Short mmCIF file of C-alpha atoms in Angstrom, two decimals:
data_model
loop_
_atom_site.label_atom_id
_atom_site.label_comp_id
_atom_site.label_asym_id
_atom_site.label_seq_id
_atom_site.Cartn_x
_atom_site.Cartn_y
_atom_site.Cartn_z
CA MET B 1 -19.65 -15.79 1.18
CA LYS B 2 -21.38 -12.37 0.75
CA ARG B 3 -19.13 -9.48 0.05
CA THR B 4 -20.60 -6.09 -0.88
CA HIS B 5 -18.83 -2.84 -1.35
CA SER B 6 -19.26 0.55 -2.92
CA ILE B 7 -16.59 2.91 -4.44
CA THR B 8 -16.48 6.62 -3.86
CA LEU B 9 -14.28 8.53 -6.29
CA ALA B 10 -13.17 11.40 -4.34
CA LEU B 11 -11.40 13.91 -6.39
CA GLY B 12 -10.28 17.52 -5.31
CA LEU B 13 -11.40 19.90 -2.48
CA THR B 14 -15.18 19.61 -3.38
CA ALA B 15 -15.13 15.93 -2.70
CA ILE B 16 -13.17 16.32 0.46
CA ILE B 17 -15.71 18.86 1.81
CA ALA B 18 -18.54 16.53 0.75
CA LEU B 19 -17.07 13.76 2.74
CA SER B 20 -16.83 15.83 5.78
CA ALA B 21 -20.24 14.80 7.10
CA CYS B 22 -18.87 11.18 7.43
CA GLY B 23 -17.80 10.66 11.09
CA ASN B 24 -15.04 8.14 11.81
CA GLY B 25 -16.09 5.09 13.46
CA ASP B 26 -19.76 5.38 12.78
CA SER B 27 -20.97 1.87 11.81
CA SER B 28 -24.45 2.75 10.81
CA THR B 29 -25.63 4.35 7.55
CA GLU B 30 -27.76 7.51 7.14
CA GLY B 31 -31.28 6.80 8.02
CA GLY B 32 -30.59 4.66 10.93
CA SER B 33 -29.76 1.46 9.21
CA GLU B 34 -28.12 -1.14 11.38
CA ASP B 35 -25.76 -2.27 8.57
CA LYS B 36 -22.04 -1.91 9.69
CA VAL B 37 -19.95 -0.05 7.12
CA LEU B 38 -16.23 0.02 7.09
CA LYS B 39 -14.87 3.29 5.40
CA VAL B 40 -11.79 2.28 3.53
CA GLY B 41 -9.35 4.56 1.47
CA ALA B 42 -7.07 3.46 -1.34
CA THR B 43 -5.56 4.98 -4.49
CA GLY B 44 -7.19 2.48 -7.04
CA GLN B 45 -3.95 2.92 -8.97
CA SER B 46 -1.39 0.85 -6.91
CA TYR B 47 -0.91 -2.46 -8.76
CA PRO B 48 -1.12 -5.22 -7.37
CA PHE B 49 -2.35 -3.75 -4.05
CA ALA B 50 -5.27 -1.70 -4.72
CA TYR B 51 -6.17 -0.93 -8.49
CA LYS B 52 -9.05 -0.96 -10.86
CA GLU B 53 -9.49 -3.43 -13.64
CA GLY B 54 -12.34 -1.68 -15.59
CA ASP B 55 -14.89 -0.78 -12.95
CA THR B 56 -13.75 -3.39 -10.56
CA LEU B 57 -11.47 -2.42 -7.60
CA GLN B 58 -9.17 -5.38 -6.84
CA GLY B 59 -5.66 -6.23 -5.47
CA PHE B 60 -3.88 -7.83 -2.58
CA ASP B 61 -4.73 -5.28 0.09
CA VAL B 62 -8.36 -4.98 -1.36
CA GLU B 63 -9.00 -8.64 -0.95
CA VAL B 64 -7.36 -8.76 2.42
CA ILE B 65 -9.55 -5.98 3.91
CA GLU B 66 -12.59 -7.36 2.22
CA HIS B 67 -11.98 -10.84 3.86
CA VAL B 68 -11.49 -9.14 7.25
CA ALA B 69 -14.83 -7.14 6.64
CA ASP B 70 -16.60 -10.27 5.95
CA LYS B 71 -15.35 -11.96 9.12
CA ILE B 72 -16.36 -9.09 11.43
CA GLY B 73 -19.77 -8.40 9.68
CA TYR B 74 -19.13 -5.10 7.86
CA ASP B 75 -19.62 -3.92 4.32
CA VAL B 76 -16.86 -1.97 2.70
CA ASP B 77 -17.30 1.58 1.42
CA TRP B 78 -14.27 2.53 -0.71
CA THR B 79 -12.89 6.00 -1.19
CA LEU B 80 -10.34 6.44 -4.00
CA MET B 81 -7.80 9.31 -4.35
CA GLU B 82 -4.03 9.91 -4.33
CA PHE B 83 -2.20 8.36 -1.53
CA SER B 84 -1.49 11.49 0.32
CA GLY B 85 -5.22 12.27 0.07
CA VAL B 86 -6.52 9.16 1.72
CA MET B 87 -3.98 9.38 4.50
CA GLY B 88 -5.18 13.04 5.12
CA GLN B 89 -8.87 11.69 5.03
CA LEU B 90 -7.91 9.05 7.60
CA GLN B 91 -6.24 11.69 9.86
CA ALA B 92 -9.20 13.97 9.57
CA GLY B 93 -11.55 11.08 10.77
CA LYS B 94 -13.34 10.68 7.53
CA LEU B 95 -12.08 7.04 6.79
CA ASP B 96 -11.75 4.16 9.13
CA THR B 97 -8.52 2.95 7.56
CA VAL B 98 -6.54 2.67 4.36
CA ALA B 99 -5.88 -0.52 2.55
CA ASN B 100 -2.87 0.53 0.29
CA GLN B 101 0.47 -0.95 1.65
CA VAL B 102 0.77 1.49 4.49
CA ALA B 103 4.05 0.74 6.15
CA VAL B 104 4.40 1.10 9.96
CA THR B 105 6.83 3.87 10.76
CA GLU B 106 7.58 5.71 14.07
CA GLU B 107 6.27 8.88 12.41
CA ARG B 108 3.10 7.29 11.55
CA LYS B 109 2.61 5.63 14.91
CA GLU B 110 2.39 9.10 16.42
CA LEU B 111 -0.75 9.77 14.40
CA TYR B 112 -2.26 6.37 14.17
CA ASP B 113 -2.56 2.93 15.88
CA PHE B 114 -1.88 0.00 13.47
CA SER B 115 -3.42 -3.44 13.13
CA ASP B 116 -1.19 -6.38 13.48
CA THR B 117 1.09 -6.89 10.36
CA TYR B 118 -0.44 -8.53 7.30
CA SER B 119 2.46 -8.19 4.93
CA TYR B 120 6.13 -7.26 4.74
CA ALA B 121 7.89 -4.98 2.24
CA TRP B 122 11.25 -3.68 1.39
CA THR B 123 12.19 -0.52 -0.62
CA GLN B 124 13.97 -1.60 -3.86
CA ILE B 125 15.69 0.36 -6.77
CA VAL B 126 14.69 -0.29 -10.46
CA VAL B 127 16.64 0.89 -13.41
CA ALA B 128 16.74 0.47 -17.12
CA GLU B 129 18.03 -2.89 -18.41
CA ASP B 130 20.93 -1.38 -20.09
CA ASN B 131 21.88 0.90 -17.16
CA ASN B 132 25.17 -0.43 -15.83
CA GLU B 133 26.09 2.76 -14.04
CA ILE B 134 23.52 2.28 -11.11
CA LYS B 135 24.19 -0.85 -9.15
CA GLY B 136 22.74 0.25 -5.66
CA LEU B 137 22.10 3.06 -3.35
CA ASP B 138 25.49 4.54 -3.43
CA ASP B 139 25.22 5.19 -7.13
CA LEU B 140 22.24 7.40 -6.95
CA ALA B 141 24.01 10.62 -5.91
CA GLY B 142 23.35 13.20 -8.65
CA LYS B 143 20.78 10.96 -10.31
CA GLU B 144 17.05 11.74 -10.92
CA VAL B 145 15.03 9.15 -9.00
CA ALA B 146 11.23 8.72 -9.07
CA ALA B 147 9.13 8.16 -6.03
CA VAL B 148 5.40 8.40 -5.17
CA LEU B 149 4.55 11.56 -3.30
CA GLY B 150 3.84 10.71 0.31
CA SER B 151 4.86 7.10 0.06
CA ASN B 152 7.08 5.55 2.66
CA HIS B 153 9.43 4.46 -0.10
CA ALA B 154 9.95 8.12 -1.00
CA LYS B 155 10.76 8.90 2.74
CA ASN B 156 13.02 5.84 3.03
CA LEU B 157 15.01 7.18 0.04
CA GLU B 158 15.19 10.56 1.74
CA SER B 159 16.42 9.08 4.87
CA LYS B 160 19.23 7.44 3.11
CA ASP B 161 20.18 10.90 1.39
CA PRO B 162 20.93 13.25 4.51
CA ASP B 163 23.02 15.57 2.24
CA GLY B 164 20.45 15.83 -0.39
CA GLU B 165 22.72 14.49 -3.35
CA ILE B 166 19.77 12.60 -4.91
CA ASN B 167 17.33 14.49 -7.18
CA ILE B 168 14.07 13.05 -6.17
CA ARG B 169 11.20 13.44 -8.59
CA THR B 170 7.79 12.75 -6.91
CA TYR B 171 4.77 11.51 -8.76
CA GLU B 172 1.12 11.81 -7.47
CA THR B 173 0.70 8.03 -8.33
CA GLN B 174 3.03 5.19 -9.55
CA GLU B 175 1.30 5.38 -12.97
CA GLY B 176 3.85 6.18 -15.60
CA THR B 177 6.90 5.83 -13.34
CA LEU B 178 8.26 2.54 -14.89
CA ASN B 179 7.70 4.02 -18.44
CA ASP B 180 9.67 7.09 -17.52
CA VAL B 181 12.67 4.85 -16.27
CA ALA B 182 12.45 2.81 -19.45
CA LEU B 183 12.55 5.89 -21.66
CA GLY B 184 15.28 7.52 -19.78
CA ARG B 185 13.26 10.43 -18.36
CA VAL B 186 14.45 9.53 -14.89
CA ASP B 187 17.32 7.33 -13.91
CA ALA B 188 15.71 5.06 -11.43
CA TYR B 189 12.58 4.51 -9.38
CA VAL B 190 12.01 3.39 -5.76
CA ASN B 191 9.11 1.14 -4.68
CA GLY B 192 8.31 -2.03 -2.75
CA ARG B 193 10.19 -4.96 -4.18
CA SER B 194 7.15 -7.18 -4.37
CA VAL B 195 5.17 -4.59 -6.34
CA LEU B 196 8.11 -4.05 -8.68
CA LEU B 197 8.34 -7.77 -9.30
CA ALA B 198 4.54 -7.89 -10.12
CA GLN B 199 4.70 -4.88 -12.30
CA LEU B 200 7.74 -6.21 -14.27
CA GLU B 201 5.94 -9.53 -14.82
CA LEU B 202 2.87 -7.70 -16.00
CA ASN B 203 4.56 -5.02 -18.26
CA ASP B 204 7.07 -6.11 -20.87
CA LEU B 205 9.54 -3.29 -20.10
CA PRO B 206 13.40 -3.33 -20.29
CA LEU B 207 13.94 -2.92 -16.57
CA LYS B 208 15.81 -4.61 -13.84
CA LEU B 209 16.05 -4.47 -10.05
CA VAL B 210 19.51 -3.51 -8.61
CA GLY B 211 21.22 -3.45 -5.29
CA ASP B 212 20.15 -4.62 -1.74
CA PRO B 213 16.67 -3.49 -0.40
CA ILE B 214 17.14 0.01 1.12
CA VAL B 215 14.73 -0.56 4.06
CA TYR B 216 12.56 -3.58 5.22
CA GLU B 217 9.17 -2.49 6.52
CA GLU B 218 5.99 -4.12 8.23
CA VAL B 219 2.61 -3.29 6.64
CA GLY B 220 -0.49 -2.81 8.65
CA PHE B 221 -3.94 -1.11 8.47
CA PRO B 222 -3.91 2.38 10.21
CA PHE B 223 -6.68 3.47 12.58
CA SER B 224 -7.33 6.49 14.52
CA LYS B 225 -6.12 6.41 18.14
CA ASP B 226 -9.60 6.25 19.47
CA ASP B 227 -10.73 3.40 17.27
CA THR B 228 -9.42 0.58 19.60
CA GLU B 229 -12.43 -1.63 19.35
CA LEU B 230 -12.61 -1.74 15.57
CA ARG B 231 -8.86 -2.30 15.47
CA GLU B 232 -9.06 -5.27 17.84
CA GLU B 233 -11.83 -6.74 15.66
CA VAL B 234 -9.65 -6.49 12.56
CA ASN B 235 -6.71 -8.02 14.33
CA GLN B 236 -8.93 -11.13 15.36
CA ALA B 237 -9.95 -11.42 11.68
CA LEU B 238 -6.30 -11.21 10.58
CA ASP B 239 -5.37 -13.88 13.01
CA GLU B 240 -8.01 -16.32 11.49
CA LEU B 241 -6.90 -15.36 7.82
CA ARG B 242 -3.44 -16.10 8.90
CA GLU B 243 -4.23 -19.46 10.41
CA ASP B 244 -6.44 -20.68 7.75
CA GLY B 245 -3.93 -19.75 5.01
CA THR B 246 -5.97 -17.13 3.29
CA LEU B 247 -3.17 -14.63 3.69
CA THR B 248 -0.60 -16.96 2.10
CA GLU B 249 -3.13 -17.87 -0.81
CA LEU B 250 -3.69 -14.00 -1.59
CA SER B 251 -0.02 -13.37 -1.34
CA GLU B 252 0.93 -16.11 -3.82
CA LYS B 253 -1.87 -15.09 -5.99
CA TYR B 254 -0.66 -11.58 -6.53
CA PHE B 255 3.12 -12.04 -5.96
CA LYS B 256 3.97 -15.56 -6.63
CA ASP B 257 5.60 -15.37 -3.22
CA ASP B 258 4.44 -15.19 0.37
CA VAL B 259 4.77 -11.56 1.61
CA SER B 260 2.72 -12.32 4.62
CA VAL B 261 5.83 -13.51 6.55
CA PRO B 262 9.03 -11.77 7.40
CA ILE B 263 11.84 -12.04 5.04
CA ASN B 264 13.97 -14.01 7.35
CA GLU B 265 11.21 -16.65 7.74
CA GLU B 266 10.58 -16.69 3.94
CA GLN B 267 14.17 -17.64 3.32
CA GLU B 268 14.43 -20.43 5.89
#
């Protein structure tokens, strides 16, 4: 199976301006080539969803969208920047979609149309292993809690704190957040349960998950409202990947668990 992709490192205003010439939904390259290109954004720092190992971009979301692209005859052109940046690029019409665990929310559905769900997530709290004070959401009042800027996990935490009693410290990326929890620089951190389990397995840090999940979520690929044809192609490819077991295989590869099914089905 042939899979080709390129990676664009988009950093700062200069890169954003440079990308402005790329129109959304244009499936031909400059110079009139008939090659179809899917312009996809990611952070490149979101283990195990979309992260770089050396010069290679990999991860669950990366492999899913590249399998999708193979099925519908597209090459993937990657743009990497912070999460809020790639979502801004998508909204500006400079990307076709984002493959970085974008949760489907009512707020986002006002801006984008989502593909069918390809994975499920739930926001979870992680604390230092010797922290016996924080056992769940109710114990976060007055505490300093890390969250990635622009992520839905940050918004989920805010939604559960209407009186602003939690001191939320936002990070541009998830890099360093777990270390800050382990070192006591923050009291806790919120992210997806699946990514936290994968990170705790990868890194030998004295941390533990506590409490029930804060919010359950569905994850899909966001598209601009006028990109119906491409979204339908992606949905057809996702159906095939679900039926042939590819989504389950990729899920178990990265999480040792099947996050491609809802939690109630997973527990049956």
